[in-house]
Each structure stands twice: as C-alpha cells, then as structure tokens.
Amino acid sequence: MREMNKIVGDSDILWITLDTLRWDVAQDAFWKGELPNISKLMPSTGWEERHSPGSFTYAAHHAFFSGFLPTLAKPGPHPRLFAARFPGSETTAPNTFTFEEATLPEALSKSGYRTHCIGGVGFFNKQTALGSVLPGLFDESEWKPSWGVTSRNSAQLQFERAAEVLAESDAPHFLFINVSAIHQPNCHYLPDCQTDGLESHRAALRYVDSTFPILLDALKRRSRVFGAVFGDHGTAYGEDGFYGHRNGLSSVMNVPYFDFLLENS
C-alpha cells in the first residue's frame, strides 16, 4: 500500500473515472495492446479487478469522494488510501490519509489544494440541482455539452481543458475528470454502427486512449503526481437479459483500476 500521508501535501492528485468501463473489456484491451498510451502509466499486469461501491455514477462517486474507492475483488480486508474518519473503521491503516471532513475534495481544499472538477456525464452537468451535487464538492467545477455523452470528441476536449488547468498554477492540485466517452451512446465510435454493444464499448476505450497523450504531456510538466484511473461501474449488453446498469451483475460491479506515482525531474 502506498504511504498516502507522505504523498498528500507533496504531490498533485489526479483521479480519472472512466464512466461505465467494464473490467473484462478493459483488461482484454490491455493484453491485446490496444491501450498504448494509458498503459505507459500502468503496471505490467494491467488493470486490477475491483468491486465498485455503486452500480451507477451518482452512488459510486459519493462513496469515492469519502474514500471508498473500488475494492480489490478478493477477500480482504483491504486498507484504503483515503478515509473520512469514523469510529469502527476496519479498513483505515497507518498509511491511509484520514480526514475529518465528509469528503476528500473538502479535506484537500482545507489542506491548500486547488480542487477542480471536469465533468462528463449528466450527474456532473450542473444543469439541475441533482447535477450540481457532486461538482459542488469542489472549489471549481466545469461542464460543457461538448464534454457530455453524445459528443464524439469529448475526451480530447476534457483532456485539453485539464492540461490548461494544470498549467494555470504551481499550487498543488486535486484534479478530477469524469470521462464520458465510454458511457452509452458509444456506437458512434464504430463506422456504420447503430447499436451500442461490447465492440463499440471497446472502440470508445480505444478512442479515450488515443487522446490520452494530451493529458500525459501535461502531467510530465508537474513535479510529482499521484493518480488513480478507474471505472465507476460497468454496464450490461444483454447478459441474462439485462441492459445498462443499476443492477448487481458482475459486468456492472466489476471495474478496472490502477494507480501510479509519477515523479518528474
């Protein structure tokens, strides 16, 4: 486990949720060499298989922001990297960064971080009261229709904005990006495709990877970055008659995860 008490305060923190990304699709794409850019930050074994705390975006992110990141898909207990302090926690360890506030964005803001949210799917669009809850946890938050689920170049535009944010200040950043491209609809990432499915899901992930150098170049200009890249939940494409998420299928609850520590000279 990483020593988060030595990382927080000395590093930028980057979280990227690849909204709706399935574990099985992500890991197969890794092994087949379809993620040449994201894999530059990944371990040689690829993604970790983890269990999401929620079957859809809103529920999962509430848990994430209080320190309940996806849990390893094997018997635990598994110590957490971040944790809001509460009595009786069995997954808070000496290397866990614990905080008194209800959420990590609030805690990092009080610790001197610039906290910034780049939204993607509708729960981050700030167009309604519901769509404002999660962005409201951050000092700064943004959303544009071109970053949403129907935009074919959403990831490129989100990563371009992320690079701009990181270049604006040398202050420590907590930068959160909710990448929307893999969420339905994703059929537009395959030619002549009219229906979402596993192949278009995979094509959307390849598209995200193709735009990743924009962000990677920006990260290389920061002195030290701790990052976590993970799915918030998966989705079903007809398994057992189910489509979409908000159900308990393994295709929904099993998500990919990796974290990294990038130190630049």
CSV table of C-alpha atoms in Angstrom, one decimal:
chain,number,residue,atom,x,y,z
A,1,MET,CA,0.0,0.0,0.0
A,2,ARG,CA,1.2,3.5,-0.8
A,3,GLU,CA,2.2,5.8,2.0
A,4,MET,CA,-0.5,8.4,1.4
A,5,ASN,CA,0.4,10.6,4.3
A,6,LYS,CA,3.7,11.2,2.6
A,7,ILE,CA,2.0,11.8,-0.8
A,8,VAL,CA,-0.7,14.2,0.2
A,9,GLY,CA,0.8,17.6,0.6
A,10,ASP,CA,3.8,16.8,-1.6
A,11,SER,CA,2.1,15.8,-4.8
A,12,ASP,CA,-0.7,16.7,-7.2
A,13,ILE,CA,-3.6,14.2,-7.0
A,14,LEU,CA,-5.4,13.2,-10.2
A,15,TRP,CA,-8.5,11.0,-10.3
A,16,ILE,CA,-10.0,9.9,-13.6
A,17,THR,CA,-13.2,7.9,-13.6
A,18,LEU,CA,-13.8,6.2,-17.0
A,19,ASP,CA,-17.5,6.2,-16.7
A,20,THR,CA,-19.2,2.8,-17.4
A,21,LEU,CA,-15.9,1.0,-18.3
A,22,ARG,CA,-16.2,-2.8,-17.8
A,23,TRP,CA,-13.3,-4.7,-16.2
A,24,ASP,CA,-13.4,-7.5,-18.8
A,25,VAL,CA,-13.3,-5.2,-21.8
A,26,ALA,CA,-10.5,-3.0,-20.3
A,27,GLN,CA,-8.2,-5.9,-19.3
A,28,ASP,CA,-8.6,-7.7,-22.7
A,29,ALA,CA,-7.9,-4.5,-24.5
A,30,PHE,CA,-4.7,-4.1,-22.4
A,31,TRP,CA,-3.4,-7.6,-23.1
A,32,LYS,CA,-4.0,-7.1,-26.8
A,33,GLY,CA,-2.0,-3.9,-26.9
A,34,GLU,CA,-4.9,-1.6,-27.7
A,35,LEU,CA,-4.1,0.9,-25.0
A,36,PRO,CA,-0.5,2.1,-25.9
A,37,ASN,CA,-0.9,5.4,-24.2
A,38,ILE,CA,-2.7,4.7,-20.9
A,39,SER,CA,-0.5,1.6,-20.4
A,40,LYS,CA,2.6,3.9,-20.1
A,41,LEU,CA,1.4,4.5,-16.5
A,42,MET,CA,0.1,1.0,-15.8
A,43,PRO,CA,1.8,-1.9,-14.1
A,44,SER,CA,3.0,-4.8,-16.4
A,45,THR,CA,-0.1,-6.8,-15.3
A,46,GLY,CA,-2.5,-4.2,-16.5
A,47,TRP,CA,-5.7,-3.3,-14.6
A,48,GLU,CA,-6.6,-4.6,-11.2
A,49,GLU,CA,-10.1,-6.2,-11.0
A,50,ARG,CA,-12.1,-4.4,-8.3
A,51,HIS,CA,-15.6,-4.2,-7.0
A,52,SER,CA,-17.4,-0.8,-7.3
A,53,PRO,CA,-19.3,0.5,-4.2
A,54,GLY,CA,-22.1,1.6,-6.5
A,55,SER,CA,-23.9,0.3,-9.6
A,56,PHE,CA,-24.4,3.8,-11.2
A,57,THR,CA,-22.5,7.1,-11.3
A,58,TYR,CA,-24.2,9.1,-8.6
A,59,ALA,CA,-23.9,6.4,-5.9
A,60,ALA,CA,-20.4,5.3,-6.8
A,61,HIS,CA,-18.9,8.8,-6.7
A,62,HIS,CA,-20.4,9.7,-3.4
A,63,ALA,CA,-18.5,6.7,-2.0
A,64,PHE,CA,-15.3,7.5,-3.9
A,65,PHE,CA,-15.3,11.1,-2.6
A,66,SER,CA,-15.5,9.9,1.0
A,67,GLY,CA,-12.6,7.5,0.5
A,68,PHE,CA,-14.3,4.3,-0.6
A,69,LEU,CA,-12.5,3.7,-3.9
A,70,PRO,CA,-13.2,0.4,-5.7
A,71,THR,CA,-12.2,-2.6,-3.6
A,72,LEU,CA,-9.9,-5.4,-4.7
A,73,ALA,CA,-12.0,-8.3,-6.0
A,74,LYS,CA,-10.6,-10.8,-3.5
A,75,PRO,CA,-11.1,-11.5,0.2
A,76,GLY,CA,-9.9,-8.6,2.5
A,77,PRO,CA,-9.8,-6.5,4.5
A,78,HIS,CA,-8.2,-4.1,2.1
A,79,PRO,CA,-6.8,-0.9,3.6
A,80,ARG,CA,-7.9,2.3,1.9
A,81,LEU,CA,-5.8,5.0,0.5
A,82,PHE,CA,-8.1,7.8,1.7
A,83,ALA,CA,-10.7,7.7,4.5
A,84,ALA,CA,-13.1,10.0,6.2
A,85,ARG,CA,-12.6,9.4,9.9
A,86,PHE,CA,-15.3,7.4,11.7
A,87,PRO,CA,-15.3,5.1,14.7
A,88,GLY,CA,-15.0,1.4,14.0
A,89,SER,CA,-13.5,1.6,10.5
A,90,GLU,CA,-11.7,-1.7,9.7
A,91,THR,CA,-10.0,-0.5,6.5
A,92,THR,CA,-8.2,2.5,7.9
A,93,ALA,CA,-4.4,1.8,8.2
A,94,PRO,CA,-1.4,3.8,9.3
A,95,ASN,CA,-0.6,4.7,5.7
A,96,THR,CA,-4.2,5.8,5.0
A,97,PHE,CA,-4.7,9.6,4.6
A,98,THR,CA,-7.6,10.2,7.0
A,99,PHE,CA,-9.6,13.4,7.3
A,100,GLU,CA,-12.2,14.9,9.5
A,101,GLU,CA,-14.3,16.3,6.6
A,102,ALA,CA,-17.1,14.3,5.0
A,103,THR,CA,-15.3,14.3,1.6
A,104,LEU,CA,-11.8,14.3,0.2
A,105,PRO,CA,-12.3,17.4,-2.0
A,106,GLU,CA,-13.3,19.4,1.1
A,107,ALA,CA,-10.4,18.0,3.1
A,108,LEU,CA,-7.8,18.7,0.4
A,109,SER,CA,-9.1,22.2,-0.1
A,110,LYS,CA,-8.6,22.9,3.5
A,111,SER,CA,-5.1,21.5,3.2
A,112,GLY,CA,-4.2,24.0,0.5
A,113,TYR,CA,-5.0,22.1,-2.7
A,114,ARG,CA,-6.8,23.7,-5.6
A,115,THR,CA,-9.7,21.3,-6.2
A,116,HIS,CA,-11.1,21.2,-9.7
A,117,CYS,CA,-13.8,19.0,-11.3
A,118,ILE,CA,-14.1,18.5,-15.1
A,119,GLY,CA,-17.5,16.9,-15.5
A,120,GLY,CA,-18.7,14.4,-18.1
A,121,VAL,CA,-21.9,12.5,-17.7
A,122,GLY,CA,-25.2,14.1,-16.6
A,123,PHE,CA,-24.6,13.8,-12.8
A,124,PHE,CA,-21.8,16.5,-13.3
A,125,ASN,CA,-23.6,18.8,-15.8
A,126,LYS,CA,-24.6,21.5,-13.2
A,127,GLN,CA,-27.9,21.9,-15.2
A,128,THR,CA,-30.1,20.7,-12.3
A,129,ALA,CA,-30.0,20.5,-8.6
A,130,LEU,CA,-29.1,16.8,-8.8
A,131,GLY,CA,-26.4,17.5,-11.4
A,132,SER,CA,-24.8,20.1,-9.1
A,133,VAL,CA,-24.3,18.0,-6.0
A,134,LEU,CA,-21.1,16.2,-7.0
A,135,PRO,CA,-19.5,19.2,-8.7
A,136,GLY,CA,-20.4,21.3,-5.6
A,137,LEU,CA,-17.9,19.4,-3.5
A,138,PHE,CA,-15.0,21.1,-5.4
A,139,ASP,CA,-13.7,24.7,-5.2
A,140,GLU,CA,-14.0,24.9,-9.0
A,141,SER,CA,-16.1,22.8,-11.4
A,142,GLU,CA,-16.9,22.9,-15.1
A,143,TRP,CA,-19.1,21.2,-17.6
A,144,LYS,CA,-19.8,21.8,-21.3
A,145,PRO,CA,-22.2,19.9,-23.7
A,146,SER,CA,-19.1,19.0,-25.8
A,147,TRP,CA,-17.8,17.1,-22.8
A,148,GLY,CA,-21.0,15.0,-22.5
A,149,VAL,CA,-22.0,11.5,-23.6
A,150,THR,CA,-23.2,12.5,-27.1
A,151,SER,CA,-20.0,14.3,-28.1
A,152,ARG,CA,-17.7,12.2,-30.3
A,153,ASN,CA,-14.6,14.2,-29.2
A,154,SER,CA,-15.4,14.6,-25.5
A,155,ALA,CA,-12.3,13.0,-24.1
A,156,GLN,CA,-10.0,15.2,-26.3
A,157,LEU,CA,-11.7,18.3,-25.1
A,158,GLN,CA,-11.8,17.2,-21.5
A,159,PHE,CA,-8.0,16.4,-21.5
A,160,GLU,CA,-7.2,19.7,-23.3
A,161,ARG,CA,-9.0,21.6,-20.5
A,162,ALA,CA,-7.3,19.5,-17.9
A,163,ALA,CA,-3.9,20.4,-19.4
A,164,GLU,CA,-4.9,24.1,-19.2
A,165,VAL,CA,-6.0,23.8,-15.6
A,166,LEU,CA,-2.7,22.2,-14.6
A,167,ALA,CA,-0.7,25.0,-16.4
A,168,GLU,CA,-2.5,27.8,-14.6
A,169,SER,CA,-0.9,27.4,-11.3
A,170,ASP,CA,2.0,25.8,-9.5
A,171,ALA,CA,-0.2,25.2,-6.4
A,172,PRO,CA,-0.9,21.6,-5.5
A,173,HIS,CA,-3.9,20.3,-7.5
A,174,PHE,CA,-6.6,17.8,-6.9
A,175,LEU,CA,-7.9,17.4,-10.4
A,176,PHE,CA,-10.9,15.1,-11.0
A,177,ILE,CA,-12.0,14.2,-14.5
A,178,ASN,CA,-15.2,12.2,-15.3
A,179,VAL,CA,-14.6,10.8,-18.8
A,180,SER,CA,-17.9,10.3,-20.5
A,181,ALA,CA,-17.0,8.8,-23.8
A,182,ILE,CA,-17.5,5.1,-22.9
A,183,HIS,CA,-21.0,5.7,-21.5
A,184,GLN,CA,-23.9,5.0,-23.8
A,185,PRO,CA,-24.3,6.0,-26.6
A,186,ASN,CA,-20.9,4.7,-27.8
A,187,CYS,CA,-21.9,3.2,-31.2
A,188,HIS,CA,-20.6,6.3,-32.9
A,189,TYR,CA,-17.0,5.1,-32.3
A,190,LEU,CA,-17.5,2.3,-34.9
A,191,PRO,CA,-18.3,3.1,-38.6
A,192,ASP,CA,-21.8,2.2,-39.7
A,193,CYS,CA,-22.8,1.0,-36.2
A,194,GLN,CA,-26.3,1.9,-35.0
A,195,THR,CA,-26.5,-0.1,-31.7
A,196,ASP,CA,-24.3,0.0,-28.6
A,197,GLY,CA,-22.5,-3.2,-27.7
A,198,LEU,CA,-19.3,-4.7,-26.4
A,199,GLU,CA,-17.4,-3.8,-29.6
A,200,SER,CA,-18.4,-0.2,-29.6
A,201,HIS,CA,-17.7,-0.1,-25.8
A,202,ARG,CA,-14.2,-1.2,-26.6
A,203,ALA,CA,-13.9,1.2,-29.5
A,204,ALA,CA,-14.8,4.0,-27.2
A,205,LEU,CA,-12.0,3.0,-24.8
A,206,ARG,CA,-9.5,2.9,-27.7
A,207,TYR,CA,-10.7,6.5,-28.6
A,208,VAL,CA,-10.0,7.6,-25.0
A,209,ASP,CA,-6.5,6.1,-25.2
A,210,SER,CA,-5.8,7.9,-28.4
A,211,THR,CA,-6.4,11.2,-26.7
A,212,PHE,CA,-4.5,10.4,-23.5
A,213,PRO,CA,-1.1,11.9,-24.6
A,214,ILE,CA,-2.7,15.4,-24.3
A,215,LEU,CA,-3.0,14.8,-20.5
A,216,LEU,CA,0.2,12.7,-20.2
A,217,ASP,CA,2.2,15.6,-21.6
A,218,ALA,CA,0.7,18.0,-19.1
A,219,LEU,CA,1.4,15.6,-16.2
A,220,LYS,CA,5.1,15.4,-17.2
A,221,ARG,CA,5.3,19.1,-16.6
A,222,ARG,CA,4.3,18.7,-12.9
A,223,SER,CA,6.9,17.8,-10.4
A,224,ARG,CA,5.1,14.9,-8.7
A,225,VAL,CA,1.6,13.4,-9.4
A,226,PHE,CA,-0.3,10.6,-7.7
A,227,GLY,CA,-3.0,9.4,-10.0
A,228,ALA,CA,-5.8,6.8,-9.9
A,229,VAL,CA,-7.7,5.7,-13.1
A,230,PHE,CA,-10.7,3.5,-12.7
A,231,GLY,CA,-14.2,2.6,-13.8
A,232,ASP,CA,-17.1,3.8,-11.6
A,233,HIS,CA,-19.3,0.9,-12.7
A,234,GLY,CA,-19.7,-1.2,-15.8
A,235,THR,CA,-22.8,-1.9,-17.9
A,236,ALA,CA,-24.7,-4.9,-19.4
A,237,TYR,CA,-25.3,-5.5,-23.1
A,238,GLY,CA,-27.9,-8.3,-22.9
A,239,GLU,CA,-26.3,-10.6,-20.3
A,240,ASP,CA,-29.1,-12.5,-18.6
A,241,GLY,CA,-31.5,-10.2,-20.4
A,242,PHE,CA,-30.1,-7.0,-18.7
A,243,TYR,CA,-29.1,-3.8,-20.5
A,244,GLY,CA,-27.4,-0.9,-18.8
A,245,HIS,CA,-26.5,-0.6,-15.2
A,246,ARG,CA,-28.1,-0.1,-11.7
A,247,ASN,CA,-28.1,-3.9,-11.3
A,248,GLY,CA,-25.8,-6.3,-9.5
A,249,LEU,CA,-24.3,-8.2,-12.4
A,250,SER,CA,-20.6,-8.8,-12.4
A,251,SER,CA,-20.4,-6.8,-15.7
A,252,VAL,CA,-21.7,-3.8,-13.8
A,253,MET,CA,-20.0,-4.2,-10.4
A,254,ASN,CA,-16.5,-5.4,-11.5
A,255,VAL,CA,-14.4,-2.4,-12.6
A,256,PRO,CA,-10.8,-1.8,-13.7
A,257,TYR,CA,-8.4,0.2,-11.6
A,258,PHE,CA,-4.8,1.2,-11.4
A,259,ASP,CA,-2.9,4.0,-9.6
A,260,PHE,CA,0.5,5.5,-10.2
A,261,LEU,CA,3.1,7.9,-8.8
A,262,LEU,CA,4.8,10.0,-11.5
A,263,GLU,CA,7.9,11.8,-10.4
A,264,ASN,CA,9.5,14.2,-12.9
A,265,SER,CA,13.0,15.6,-12.7
